[in-house]
XYZ file of C-alpha atoms in Angstrom:
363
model
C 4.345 -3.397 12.153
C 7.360 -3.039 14.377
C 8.094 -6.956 14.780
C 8.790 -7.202 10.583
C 9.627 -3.652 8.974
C 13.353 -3.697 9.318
C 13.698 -7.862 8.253
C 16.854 -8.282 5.726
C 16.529 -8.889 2.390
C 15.517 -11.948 1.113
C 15.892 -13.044 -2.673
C 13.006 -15.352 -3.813
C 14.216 -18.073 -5.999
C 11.876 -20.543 -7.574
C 8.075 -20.564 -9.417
C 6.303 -18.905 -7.306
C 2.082 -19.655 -7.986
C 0.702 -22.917 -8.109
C -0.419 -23.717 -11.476
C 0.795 -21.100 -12.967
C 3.183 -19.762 -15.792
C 7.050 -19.445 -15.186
C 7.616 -16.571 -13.656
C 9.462 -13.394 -15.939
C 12.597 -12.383 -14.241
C 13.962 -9.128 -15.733
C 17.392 -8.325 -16.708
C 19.473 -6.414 -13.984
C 19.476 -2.941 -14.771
C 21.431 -0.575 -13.262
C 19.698 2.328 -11.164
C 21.159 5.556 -13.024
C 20.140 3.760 -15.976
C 16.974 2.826 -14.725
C 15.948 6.763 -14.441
C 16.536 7.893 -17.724
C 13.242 8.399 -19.833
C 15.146 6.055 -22.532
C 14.508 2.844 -20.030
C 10.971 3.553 -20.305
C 10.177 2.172 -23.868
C 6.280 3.162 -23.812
C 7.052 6.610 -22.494
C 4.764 8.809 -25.626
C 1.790 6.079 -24.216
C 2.094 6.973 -20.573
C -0.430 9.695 -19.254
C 1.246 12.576 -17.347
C 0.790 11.284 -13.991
C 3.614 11.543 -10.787
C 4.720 8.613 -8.371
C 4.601 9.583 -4.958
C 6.656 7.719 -2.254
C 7.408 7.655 1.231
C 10.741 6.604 2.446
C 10.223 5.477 6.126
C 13.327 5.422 7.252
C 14.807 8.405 5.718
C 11.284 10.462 6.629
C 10.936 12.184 3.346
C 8.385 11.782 0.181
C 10.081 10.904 -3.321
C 8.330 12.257 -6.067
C 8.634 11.084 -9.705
C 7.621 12.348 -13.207
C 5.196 9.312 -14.360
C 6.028 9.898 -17.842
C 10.416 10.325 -17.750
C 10.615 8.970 -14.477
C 13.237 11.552 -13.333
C 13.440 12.846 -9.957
C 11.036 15.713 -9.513
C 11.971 16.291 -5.838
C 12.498 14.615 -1.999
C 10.524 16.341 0.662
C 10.992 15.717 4.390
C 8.148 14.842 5.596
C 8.302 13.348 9.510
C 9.100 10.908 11.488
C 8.329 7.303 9.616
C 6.067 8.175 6.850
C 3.836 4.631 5.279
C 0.920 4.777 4.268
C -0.152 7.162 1.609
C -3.264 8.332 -0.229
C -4.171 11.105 -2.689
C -7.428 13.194 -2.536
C -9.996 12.711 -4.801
C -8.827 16.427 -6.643
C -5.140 15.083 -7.065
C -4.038 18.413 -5.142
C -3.215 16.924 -1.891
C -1.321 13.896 -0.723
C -2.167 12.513 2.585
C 0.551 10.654 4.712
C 0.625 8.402 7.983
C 3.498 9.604 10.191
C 4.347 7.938 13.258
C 6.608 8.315 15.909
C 7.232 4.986 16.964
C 10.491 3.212 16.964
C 11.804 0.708 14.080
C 12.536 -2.739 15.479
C 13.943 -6.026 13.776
C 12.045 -8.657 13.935
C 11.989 -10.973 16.885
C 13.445 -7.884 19.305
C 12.300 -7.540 22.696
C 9.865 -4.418 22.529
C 10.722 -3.525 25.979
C 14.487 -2.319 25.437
C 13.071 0.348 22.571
C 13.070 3.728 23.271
C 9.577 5.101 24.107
C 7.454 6.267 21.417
C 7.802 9.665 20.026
C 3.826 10.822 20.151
C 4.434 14.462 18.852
C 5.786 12.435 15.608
C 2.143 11.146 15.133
C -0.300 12.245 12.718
C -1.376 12.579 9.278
C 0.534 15.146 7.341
C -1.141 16.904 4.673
C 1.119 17.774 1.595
C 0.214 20.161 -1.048
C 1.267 18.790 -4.489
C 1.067 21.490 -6.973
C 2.858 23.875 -3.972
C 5.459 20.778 -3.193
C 4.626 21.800 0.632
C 3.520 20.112 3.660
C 0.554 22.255 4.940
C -0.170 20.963 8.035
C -0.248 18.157 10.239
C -3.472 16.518 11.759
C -2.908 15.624 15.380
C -5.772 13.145 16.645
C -4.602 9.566 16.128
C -2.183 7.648 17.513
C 0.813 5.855 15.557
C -1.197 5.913 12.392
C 0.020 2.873 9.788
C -2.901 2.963 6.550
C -5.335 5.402 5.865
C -7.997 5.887 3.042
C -9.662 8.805 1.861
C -13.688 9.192 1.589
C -15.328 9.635 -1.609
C -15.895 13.194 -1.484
C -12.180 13.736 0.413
C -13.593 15.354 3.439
C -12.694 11.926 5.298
C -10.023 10.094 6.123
C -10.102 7.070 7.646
C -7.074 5.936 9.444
C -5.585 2.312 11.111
C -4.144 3.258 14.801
C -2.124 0.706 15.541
C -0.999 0.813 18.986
C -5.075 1.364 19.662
C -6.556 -0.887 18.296
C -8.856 1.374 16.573
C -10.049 3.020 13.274
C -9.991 7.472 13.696
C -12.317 9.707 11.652
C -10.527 12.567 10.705
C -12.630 15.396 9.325
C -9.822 17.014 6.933
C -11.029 20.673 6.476
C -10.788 21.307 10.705
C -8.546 18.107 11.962
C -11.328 17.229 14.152
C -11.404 13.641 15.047
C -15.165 12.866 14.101
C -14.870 9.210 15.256
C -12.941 5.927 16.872
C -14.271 2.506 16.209
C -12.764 -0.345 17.832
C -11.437 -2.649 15.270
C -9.135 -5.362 17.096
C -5.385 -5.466 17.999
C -2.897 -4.127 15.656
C -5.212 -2.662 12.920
C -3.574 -1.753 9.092
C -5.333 -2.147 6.230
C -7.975 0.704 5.342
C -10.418 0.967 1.935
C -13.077 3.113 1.732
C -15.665 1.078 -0.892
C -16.226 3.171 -4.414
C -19.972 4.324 -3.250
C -18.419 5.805 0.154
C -20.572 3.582 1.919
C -18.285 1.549 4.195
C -14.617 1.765 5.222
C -13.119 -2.163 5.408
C -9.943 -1.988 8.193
C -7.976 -5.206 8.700
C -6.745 -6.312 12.119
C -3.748 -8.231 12.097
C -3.863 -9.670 15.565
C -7.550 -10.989 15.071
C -7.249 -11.671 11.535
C -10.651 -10.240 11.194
C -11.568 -7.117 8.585
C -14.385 -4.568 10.190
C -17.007 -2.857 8.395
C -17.854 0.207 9.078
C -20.822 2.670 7.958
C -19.063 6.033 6.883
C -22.753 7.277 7.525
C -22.724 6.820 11.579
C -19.606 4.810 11.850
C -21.556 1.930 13.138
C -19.544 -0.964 12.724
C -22.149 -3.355 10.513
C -20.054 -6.995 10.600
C -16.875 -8.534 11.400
C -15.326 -11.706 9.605
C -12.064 -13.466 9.317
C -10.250 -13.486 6.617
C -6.409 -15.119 6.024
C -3.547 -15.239 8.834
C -2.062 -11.181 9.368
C -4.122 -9.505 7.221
C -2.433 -6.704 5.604
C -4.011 -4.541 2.985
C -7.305 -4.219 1.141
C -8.360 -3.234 -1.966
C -12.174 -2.904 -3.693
C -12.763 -3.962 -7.377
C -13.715 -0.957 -9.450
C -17.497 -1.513 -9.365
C -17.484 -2.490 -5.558
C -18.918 -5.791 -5.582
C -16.138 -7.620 -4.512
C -12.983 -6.375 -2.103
C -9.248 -8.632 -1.681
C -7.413 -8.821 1.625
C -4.087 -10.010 1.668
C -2.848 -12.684 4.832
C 0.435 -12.299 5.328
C 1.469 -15.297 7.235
C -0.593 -18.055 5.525
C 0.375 -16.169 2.062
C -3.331 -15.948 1.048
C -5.652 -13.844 -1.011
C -9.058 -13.593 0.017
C -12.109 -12.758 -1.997
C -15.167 -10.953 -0.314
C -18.393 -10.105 -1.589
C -18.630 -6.791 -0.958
C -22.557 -6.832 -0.995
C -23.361 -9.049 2.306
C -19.670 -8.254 3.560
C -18.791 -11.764 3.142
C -15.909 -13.881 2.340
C -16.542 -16.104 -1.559
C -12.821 -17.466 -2.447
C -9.776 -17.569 -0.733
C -6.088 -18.419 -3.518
C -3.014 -19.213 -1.747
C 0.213 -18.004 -3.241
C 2.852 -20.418 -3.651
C 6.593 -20.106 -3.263
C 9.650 -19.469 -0.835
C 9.093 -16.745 1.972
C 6.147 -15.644 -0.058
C 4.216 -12.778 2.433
C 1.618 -10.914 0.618
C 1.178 -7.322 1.385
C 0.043 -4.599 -0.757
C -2.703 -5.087 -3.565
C -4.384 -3.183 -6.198
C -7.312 -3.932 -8.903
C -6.811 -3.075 -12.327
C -9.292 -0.491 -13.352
C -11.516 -3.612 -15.468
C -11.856 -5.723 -12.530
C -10.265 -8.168 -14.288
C -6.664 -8.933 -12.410
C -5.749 -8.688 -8.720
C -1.777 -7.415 -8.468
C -0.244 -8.198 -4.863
C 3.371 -7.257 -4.025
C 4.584 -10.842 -2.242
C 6.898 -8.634 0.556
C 9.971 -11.204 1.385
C 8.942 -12.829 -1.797
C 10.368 -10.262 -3.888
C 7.735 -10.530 -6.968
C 4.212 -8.839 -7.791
C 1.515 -11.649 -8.293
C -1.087 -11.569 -10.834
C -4.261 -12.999 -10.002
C -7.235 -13.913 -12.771
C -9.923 -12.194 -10.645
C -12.948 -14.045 -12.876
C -11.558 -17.823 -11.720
C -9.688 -16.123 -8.759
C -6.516 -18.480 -9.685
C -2.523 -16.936 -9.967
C -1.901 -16.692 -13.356
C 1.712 -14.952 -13.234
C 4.530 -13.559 -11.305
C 7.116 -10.944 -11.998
C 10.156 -10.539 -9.611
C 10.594 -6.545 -8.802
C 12.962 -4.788 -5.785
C 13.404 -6.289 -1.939
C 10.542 -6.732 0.013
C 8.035 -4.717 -2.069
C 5.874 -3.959 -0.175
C 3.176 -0.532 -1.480
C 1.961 -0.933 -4.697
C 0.162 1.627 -6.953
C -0.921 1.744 -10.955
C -0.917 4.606 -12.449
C -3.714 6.400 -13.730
C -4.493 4.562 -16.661
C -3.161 1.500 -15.712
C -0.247 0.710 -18.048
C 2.090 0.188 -15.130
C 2.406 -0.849 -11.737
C 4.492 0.559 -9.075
C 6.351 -1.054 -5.991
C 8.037 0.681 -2.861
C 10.898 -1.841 -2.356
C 12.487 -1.023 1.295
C 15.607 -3.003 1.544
C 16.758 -2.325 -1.571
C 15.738 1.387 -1.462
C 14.090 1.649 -4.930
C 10.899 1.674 -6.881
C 9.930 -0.845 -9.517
C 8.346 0.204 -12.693
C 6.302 -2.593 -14.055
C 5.017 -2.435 -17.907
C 1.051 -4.679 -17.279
C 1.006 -5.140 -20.953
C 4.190 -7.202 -21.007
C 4.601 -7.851 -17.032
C 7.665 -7.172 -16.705
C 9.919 -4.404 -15.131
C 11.283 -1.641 -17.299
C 12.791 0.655 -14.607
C 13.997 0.722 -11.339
C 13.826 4.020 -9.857
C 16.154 4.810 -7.057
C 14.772 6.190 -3.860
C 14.576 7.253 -0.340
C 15.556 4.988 2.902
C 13.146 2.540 3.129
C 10.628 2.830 0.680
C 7.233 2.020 2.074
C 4.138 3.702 0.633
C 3.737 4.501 -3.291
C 0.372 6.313 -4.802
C 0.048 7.370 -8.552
C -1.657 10.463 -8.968
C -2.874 12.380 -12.435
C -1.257 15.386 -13.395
């Protein structure tokens, strides 16, 4: 959101979870270092996958070999690329663009320059051509988007609207807008392609809506900001991240209900991004100004590690078959490799201006 994408960067210090193991703080290791395949110790274990990333400041995707971790190539993309998401094919890469301005926290919106609306859209990138195809117009200052099951979809946050846009991919057409509540950003379409969960940070509420009719079928609150969501693998339970009561909330994704709610513990701790591992098993959320990834048991829903990564991570991705974890770090303009075996970072990857979005896609 404008009010907190351009904060400083703040190092966390400190345990981090209540009642749980010391956190693992990785050695220092220099970027150039960081990029060589020899940082990578479980390289011949990794499946050829590449790291896609959108620098939002710089307004170009970084795009990394998943196996070396070298470079493949930096694309201009737009103005202010976030969120990211890959089709269902792994052939195209779908990214929010918006032409709205950056602002520091606690600025007076009024002395920004006016929005740039041509900027806004969802750029369509072909990955095996390394070309952006197109742009879909339609939707206004567009933050988070997912992708429906079969990829004809995509279901996009408007921020400045208030709103959740169907985009019909194939034509552009806008098929849809469903009032969702002020400043809307997290978007997950459930594994069955039944219903599309959007958060609304001003109303700390998540919407459910019926990718059938695009009824919406139920609203409930969740934890303070909500930021992103994220459905286990079998789709009986989703996890929304509250940024400004650092909370991790548990929903049965059956009735559309919240079940548990885990607090995160430690200094300027702000969940943001989280992802599932593919056994349902652990909840991973990058903490933001917290500067770690949190691992959360998902069977007893308590913290059960930490592992400090880049500045204000803030996207997070695993890759394909889930033997790392990846962070877009924006301050400190890098990605985080992350081994899950050991849980600890074995790279740092260096990369665009402000890092925002990352998405791990098979090769």
């Amino acid at each position: 959101m404008l009010r907190t994408r351009m904060s400083g960067i703040v190092f966390c210090l400190g345990t981090l979870l209540i009642g749980c193991g010391r956190e693992k703080v990785p050695p220092s290791m220099p970027p150039q270092q960081a990029a060589a395949p020899a940082e990578s110790r479980d390289v011949e274990r990794v499946a050829a996958h590449e790291i896609c990333v959108t620098n939002e400041l710089s307004g170009d995707l970084s795009i990394f070999d998943g196996a070396t971790l070298r470079l493949l190539a930096t694309i201009p993309l737009g103005k202010r690329p976030r969120g990211v998401r890959g089709s269902p094919d792994g052939r195209l890469l779908f990214v929010a663009l918006s032409g709205s301005p950056l602002a520091p926290p606690g600025i007076d919106e009024r002395t920004l320059p006016p929005p740039d609306k041509s900027a806004d859209g969802i750029g369509v990138f072909d990955l095996t051509s390394r070309r952006l195809e197109r742009i879909v117009r339609g939707v206004s200052d567009p933050e988070q988007l997912a992708v429906g099951r079969d990829g004809g979809r995509l279901y996009v946050a408007s921020e400045d609207t208030g709103t959740a846009v169907v985009l019909d991919v194939a034509s552009g057409a806008s098929l849809a807008s469903v009032r969702v509540g002020g400043e809307p950003e997290g978007v997950a379409v459930s594994p069955d392609g039944s219903v599309a969960y959007v958060s609304s940070e001003e109303d700390h509420q998540v919407t459910v809506i019926a990718t059938a009719d695009h009824r919406v079928l139920k609203r409930f609150e969740v934890g303070l900001r909500p930021r992103a969501i994220a459905f286990a693998p079998d789709g009986t339970r989703a996890y929304v991240t509250g940024e400004n009561d650092a909370t991790v909330t548990e929903v049965d994704a059956r009735i559309h209900a919240v079940t548990r709610t885990t607090k995160l513990a430690g200094e300027n701790v702000r969940p943001m991004g989280v992802v599932v591992s593919a056994d349902g098993r652990t909840v991973y959320v990058a903490t933001g100004r917290g500067g770690t990834v949190a691992a959360i048991d998902a069977a007893t829903f308590v913290p059960k590690g930490t592992v400090r990564v880049g500045a204000r991570p803030w996207g997070i991705a695993l890759s394909p078959d889930g033997r790392r974890l990846y962070t877009a770090n924006g301050p400190s303009n890098d990605i985080s490799v992350v081994d899950v075996g050991r849980f600890e970072v074995i790279a740092t990857l260096p990369a665009g201006q402000r890092p925002w979005g990352v998405a791990a896609l098979p090769r």
